[in-house]
mmCIF file of C-alpha atoms in Angstrom:
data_model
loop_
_atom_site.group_PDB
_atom_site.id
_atom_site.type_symbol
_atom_site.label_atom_id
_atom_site.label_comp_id
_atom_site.label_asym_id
_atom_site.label_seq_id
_atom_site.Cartn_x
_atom_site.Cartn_y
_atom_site.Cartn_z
ATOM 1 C CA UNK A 1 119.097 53.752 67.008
ATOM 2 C CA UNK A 2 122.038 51.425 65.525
ATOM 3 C CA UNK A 3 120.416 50.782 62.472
ATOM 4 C CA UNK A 4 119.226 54.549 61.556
ATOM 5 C CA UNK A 5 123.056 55.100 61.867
ATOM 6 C CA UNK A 6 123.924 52.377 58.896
ATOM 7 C CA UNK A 7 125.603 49.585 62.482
ATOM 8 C CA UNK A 8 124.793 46.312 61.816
ATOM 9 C CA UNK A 9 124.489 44.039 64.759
ATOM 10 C CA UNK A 10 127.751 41.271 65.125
ATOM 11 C CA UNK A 11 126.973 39.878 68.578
ATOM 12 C CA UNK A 12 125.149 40.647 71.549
ATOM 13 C CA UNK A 13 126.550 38.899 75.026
ATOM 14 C CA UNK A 14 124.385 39.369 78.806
ATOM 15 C CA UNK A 15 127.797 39.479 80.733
ATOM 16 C CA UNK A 16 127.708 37.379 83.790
ATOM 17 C CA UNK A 17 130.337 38.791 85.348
ATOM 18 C CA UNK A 18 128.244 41.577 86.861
ATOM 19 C CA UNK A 19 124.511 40.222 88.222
ATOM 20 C CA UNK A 20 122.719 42.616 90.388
ATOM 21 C CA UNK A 21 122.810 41.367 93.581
ATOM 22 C CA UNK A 22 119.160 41.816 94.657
ATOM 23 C CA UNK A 23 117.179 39.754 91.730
ATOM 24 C CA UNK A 24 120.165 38.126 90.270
ATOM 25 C CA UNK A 25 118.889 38.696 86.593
ATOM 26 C CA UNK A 26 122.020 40.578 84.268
ATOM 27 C CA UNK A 27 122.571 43.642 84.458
ATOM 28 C CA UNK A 28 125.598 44.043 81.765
ATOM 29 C CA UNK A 29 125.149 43.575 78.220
ATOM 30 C CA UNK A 30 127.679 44.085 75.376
ATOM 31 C CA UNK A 31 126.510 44.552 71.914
ATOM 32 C CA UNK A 32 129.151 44.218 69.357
ATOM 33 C CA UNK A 33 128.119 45.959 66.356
ATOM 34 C CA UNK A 34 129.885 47.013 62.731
ATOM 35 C CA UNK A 35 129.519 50.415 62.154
ATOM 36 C CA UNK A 36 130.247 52.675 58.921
ATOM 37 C CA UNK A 37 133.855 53.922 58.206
ATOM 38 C CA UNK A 38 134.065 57.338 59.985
ATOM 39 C CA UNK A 39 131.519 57.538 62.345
ATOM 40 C CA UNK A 40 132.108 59.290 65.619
ATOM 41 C CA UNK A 41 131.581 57.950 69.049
ATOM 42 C CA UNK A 42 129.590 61.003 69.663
ATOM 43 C CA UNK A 43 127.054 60.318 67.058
ATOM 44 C CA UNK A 44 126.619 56.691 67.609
ATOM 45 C CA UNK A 45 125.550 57.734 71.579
ATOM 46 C CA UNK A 46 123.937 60.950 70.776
ATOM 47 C CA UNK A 47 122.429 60.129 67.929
ATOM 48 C CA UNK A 48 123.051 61.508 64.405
ATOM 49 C CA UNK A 49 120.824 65.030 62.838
ATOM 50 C CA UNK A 50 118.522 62.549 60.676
ATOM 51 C CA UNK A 51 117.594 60.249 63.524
ATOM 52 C CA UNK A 52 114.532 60.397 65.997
ATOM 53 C CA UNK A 53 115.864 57.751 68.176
ATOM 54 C CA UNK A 54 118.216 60.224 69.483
ATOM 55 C CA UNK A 55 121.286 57.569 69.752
ATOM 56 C CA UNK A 56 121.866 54.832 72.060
ATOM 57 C CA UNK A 57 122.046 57.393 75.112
ATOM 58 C CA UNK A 58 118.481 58.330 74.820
ATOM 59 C CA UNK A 59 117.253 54.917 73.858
ATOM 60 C CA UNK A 60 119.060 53.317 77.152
ATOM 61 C CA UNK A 61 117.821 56.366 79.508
ATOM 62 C CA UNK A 62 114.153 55.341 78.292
ATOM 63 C CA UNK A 63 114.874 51.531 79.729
ATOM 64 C CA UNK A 64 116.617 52.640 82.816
ATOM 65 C CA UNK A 65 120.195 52.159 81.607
ATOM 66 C CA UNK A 66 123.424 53.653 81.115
ATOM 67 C CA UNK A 67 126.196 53.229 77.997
ATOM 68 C CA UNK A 68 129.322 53.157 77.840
ATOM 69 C CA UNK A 69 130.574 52.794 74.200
ATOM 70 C CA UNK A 70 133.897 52.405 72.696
ATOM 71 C CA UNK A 71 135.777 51.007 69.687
ATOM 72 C CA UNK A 72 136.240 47.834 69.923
ATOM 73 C CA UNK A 73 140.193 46.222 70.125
ATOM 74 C CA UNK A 74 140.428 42.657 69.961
ATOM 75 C CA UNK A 75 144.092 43.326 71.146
ATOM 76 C CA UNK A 76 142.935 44.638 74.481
ATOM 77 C CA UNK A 77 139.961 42.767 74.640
ATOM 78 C CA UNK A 78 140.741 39.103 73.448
ATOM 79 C CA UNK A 79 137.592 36.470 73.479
ATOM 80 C CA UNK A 80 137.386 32.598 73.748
ATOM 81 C CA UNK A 81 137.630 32.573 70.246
ATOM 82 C CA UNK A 82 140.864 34.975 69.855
ATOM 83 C CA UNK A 83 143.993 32.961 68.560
ATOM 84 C CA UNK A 84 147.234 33.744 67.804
ATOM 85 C CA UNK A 85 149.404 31.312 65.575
ATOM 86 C CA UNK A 86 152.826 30.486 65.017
ATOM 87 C CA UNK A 87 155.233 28.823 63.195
ATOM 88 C CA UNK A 88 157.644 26.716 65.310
ATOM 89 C CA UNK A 89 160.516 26.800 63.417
ATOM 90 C CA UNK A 90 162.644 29.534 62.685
ATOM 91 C CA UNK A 91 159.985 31.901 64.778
ATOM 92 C CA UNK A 92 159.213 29.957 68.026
ATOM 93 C CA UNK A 93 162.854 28.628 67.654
ATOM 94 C CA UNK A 94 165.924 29.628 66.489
ATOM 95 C CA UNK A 95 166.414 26.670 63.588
ATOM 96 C CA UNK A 96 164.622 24.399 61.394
ATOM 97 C CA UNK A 97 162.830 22.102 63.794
ATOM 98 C CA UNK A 98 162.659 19.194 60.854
ATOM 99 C CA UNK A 99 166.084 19.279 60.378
ATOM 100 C CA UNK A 100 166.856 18.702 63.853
ATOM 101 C CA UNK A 101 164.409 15.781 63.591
ATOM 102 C CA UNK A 102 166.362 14.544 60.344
ATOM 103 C CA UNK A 103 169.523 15.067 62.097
ATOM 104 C CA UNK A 104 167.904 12.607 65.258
ATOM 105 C CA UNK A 105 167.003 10.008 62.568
ATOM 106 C CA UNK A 106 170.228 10.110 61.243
ATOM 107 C CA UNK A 107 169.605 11.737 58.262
ATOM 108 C CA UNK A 108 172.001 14.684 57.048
ATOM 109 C CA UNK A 109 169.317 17.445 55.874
ATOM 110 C CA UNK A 110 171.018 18.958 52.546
ATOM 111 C CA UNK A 111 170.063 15.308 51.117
ATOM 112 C CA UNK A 112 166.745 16.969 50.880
ATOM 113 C CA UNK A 113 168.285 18.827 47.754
ATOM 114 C CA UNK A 114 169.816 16.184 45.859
ATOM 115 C CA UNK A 115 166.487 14.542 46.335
ATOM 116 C CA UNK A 116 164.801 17.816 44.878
ATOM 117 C CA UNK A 117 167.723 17.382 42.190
ATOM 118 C CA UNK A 118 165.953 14.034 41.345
ATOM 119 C CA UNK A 119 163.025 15.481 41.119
ATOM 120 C CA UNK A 120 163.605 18.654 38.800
ATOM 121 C CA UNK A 121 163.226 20.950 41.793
ATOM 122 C CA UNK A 122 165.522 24.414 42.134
ATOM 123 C CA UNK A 123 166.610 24.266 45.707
ATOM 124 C CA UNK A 124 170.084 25.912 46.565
ATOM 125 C CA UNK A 125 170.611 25.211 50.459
ATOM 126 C CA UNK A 126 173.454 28.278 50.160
ATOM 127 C CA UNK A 127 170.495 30.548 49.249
ATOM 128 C CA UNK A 128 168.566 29.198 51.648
ATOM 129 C CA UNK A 129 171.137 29.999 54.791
ATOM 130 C CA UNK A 130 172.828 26.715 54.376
ATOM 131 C CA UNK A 131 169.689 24.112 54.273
ATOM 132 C CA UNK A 132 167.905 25.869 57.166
ATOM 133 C CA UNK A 133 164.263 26.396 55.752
ATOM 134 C CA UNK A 134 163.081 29.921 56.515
ATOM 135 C CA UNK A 135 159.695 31.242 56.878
ATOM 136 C CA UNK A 136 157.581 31.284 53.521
ATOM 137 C CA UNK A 137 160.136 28.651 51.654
ATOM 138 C CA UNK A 138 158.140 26.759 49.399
ATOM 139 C CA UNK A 139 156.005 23.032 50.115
ATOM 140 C CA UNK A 140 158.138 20.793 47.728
ATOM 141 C CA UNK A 141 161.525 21.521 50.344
ATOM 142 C CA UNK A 142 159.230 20.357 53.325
ATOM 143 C CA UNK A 143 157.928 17.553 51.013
ATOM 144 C CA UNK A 144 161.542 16.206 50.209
ATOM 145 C CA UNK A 145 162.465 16.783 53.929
ATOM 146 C CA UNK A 146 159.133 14.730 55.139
ATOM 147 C CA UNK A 147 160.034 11.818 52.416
ATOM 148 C CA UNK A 148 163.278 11.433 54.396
ATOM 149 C CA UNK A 149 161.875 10.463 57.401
ATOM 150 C CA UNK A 150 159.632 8.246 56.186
ATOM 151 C CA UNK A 151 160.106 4.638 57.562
ATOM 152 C CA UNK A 152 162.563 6.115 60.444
ATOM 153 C CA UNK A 153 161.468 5.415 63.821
ATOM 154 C CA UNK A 154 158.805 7.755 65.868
ATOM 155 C CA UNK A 155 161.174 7.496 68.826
ATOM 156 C CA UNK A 156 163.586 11.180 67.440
ATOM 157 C CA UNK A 157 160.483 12.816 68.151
ATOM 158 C CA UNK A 158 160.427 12.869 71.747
ATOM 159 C CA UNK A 159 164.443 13.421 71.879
ATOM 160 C CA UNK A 160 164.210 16.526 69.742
ATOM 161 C CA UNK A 161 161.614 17.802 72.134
ATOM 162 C CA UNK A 162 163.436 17.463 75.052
ATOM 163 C CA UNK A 163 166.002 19.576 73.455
ATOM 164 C CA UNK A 164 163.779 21.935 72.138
ATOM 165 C CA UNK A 165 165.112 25.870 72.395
ATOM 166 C CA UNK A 166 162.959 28.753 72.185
ATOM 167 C CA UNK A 167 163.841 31.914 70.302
ATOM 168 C CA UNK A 168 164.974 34.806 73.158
ATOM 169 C CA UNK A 169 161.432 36.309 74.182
ATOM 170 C CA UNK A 170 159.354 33.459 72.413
ATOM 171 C CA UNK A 171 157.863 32.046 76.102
ATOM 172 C CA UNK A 172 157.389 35.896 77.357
ATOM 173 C CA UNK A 173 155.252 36.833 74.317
ATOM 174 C CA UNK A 174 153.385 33.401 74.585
ATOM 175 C CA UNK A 175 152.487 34.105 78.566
ATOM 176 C CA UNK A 176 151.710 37.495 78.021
ATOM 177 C CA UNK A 177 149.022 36.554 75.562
ATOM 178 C CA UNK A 178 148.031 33.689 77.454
ATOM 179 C CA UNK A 179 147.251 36.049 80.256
ATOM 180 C CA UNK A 180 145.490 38.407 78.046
ATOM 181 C CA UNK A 181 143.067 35.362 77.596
ATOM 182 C CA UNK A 182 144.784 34.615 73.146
ATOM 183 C CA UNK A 183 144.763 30.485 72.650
ATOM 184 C CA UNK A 184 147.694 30.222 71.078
ATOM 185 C CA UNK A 185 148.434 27.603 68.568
ATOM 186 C CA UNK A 186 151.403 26.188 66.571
ATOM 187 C CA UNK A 187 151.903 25.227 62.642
ATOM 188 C CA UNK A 188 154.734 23.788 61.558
#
């Protein structure tokens, strides 16, 4: 019935959240399924006019079943394999988390553009919001920023952590899509 309607088949799960009491076998299934741009719910359960399967209505009331079909929103209905990521600083928090860890190491951050100087890099910290990086600035700033630290002791780390402020509303988007069942993950 799927395929007369141009679907292709994406995943098919036996739920286990709904076992018939009786002979304990499944009695849920979800099919996921990509289906042509512009096809109607209607159709795909009744069945289109060049079809003799008759749509997934008929084909399920032939098996003793029932459908219930929908468009699927992986907003609404988030999976094991749903993630959201984001980028710590400057989203999750309100400031360049590496410059707070140069700061901890003792290292004043707008070095990091006399070292791009050195290097033939164009890096104006005024243009930049005074040396805070913001999202999307380039890899050779975060380069110059990472070669400061290097040799400095692991031990800021932990200390900038503990001091660690979230952006207003950062932790109640984060729980709210941890309870929707999003991992969440974070790049920085």
């Amino acid at each position: 019935a799927l395929s007369e309607l141009g679907c292709v088949w994406y995943e098919i799960e036996h739920r286990s959240d709904n076992k018939s009491e009786n002979n304990g076998e499944y009695n849920k299934l979800q099919l996921r399924v990509n289906c042509p741009r512009g096809l109607k719910l209607t159709t795909l359960s009744t069945g289109g006019p060049q079809g003799p399967s008759g749509g997934l209505q008929k084909v399920a009331a032939a098996h003793g079943a029932v459908i219930a079909a929908r468009w699927w929103d992986a907003m609404s209905r988030p999976n094991g394999k749903s993630l959201v990521v984001f980028e710590l600083s400057n989203v999750l928090c309100p400031y360049d988390v590496l410059d707070e860890m140069l700061k901890e190491a003792g290292v004043d951050p707008a070095e990091a553009a006399a070292l791009a100087a050195a290097h033939g890099t164009d890096y104006d910290t005024e243009a930049e919001g005074g040396g805070d990086m913001q999202p999307g600035q380039g890899s050779e700033q975060i380069k110059n920023k990472v070669m400061l630290l290097k040799g400095r002791s692991t031990e800021v780390v932990p200390k900038v952590l503990q001091r660690l402020q979230l952006t207003p509303g950062a932790r109640l988007v984060c729980g709210a899509l941890k309870a929707m069942g999003f991992r969440l993950a974070i790049l920085t």
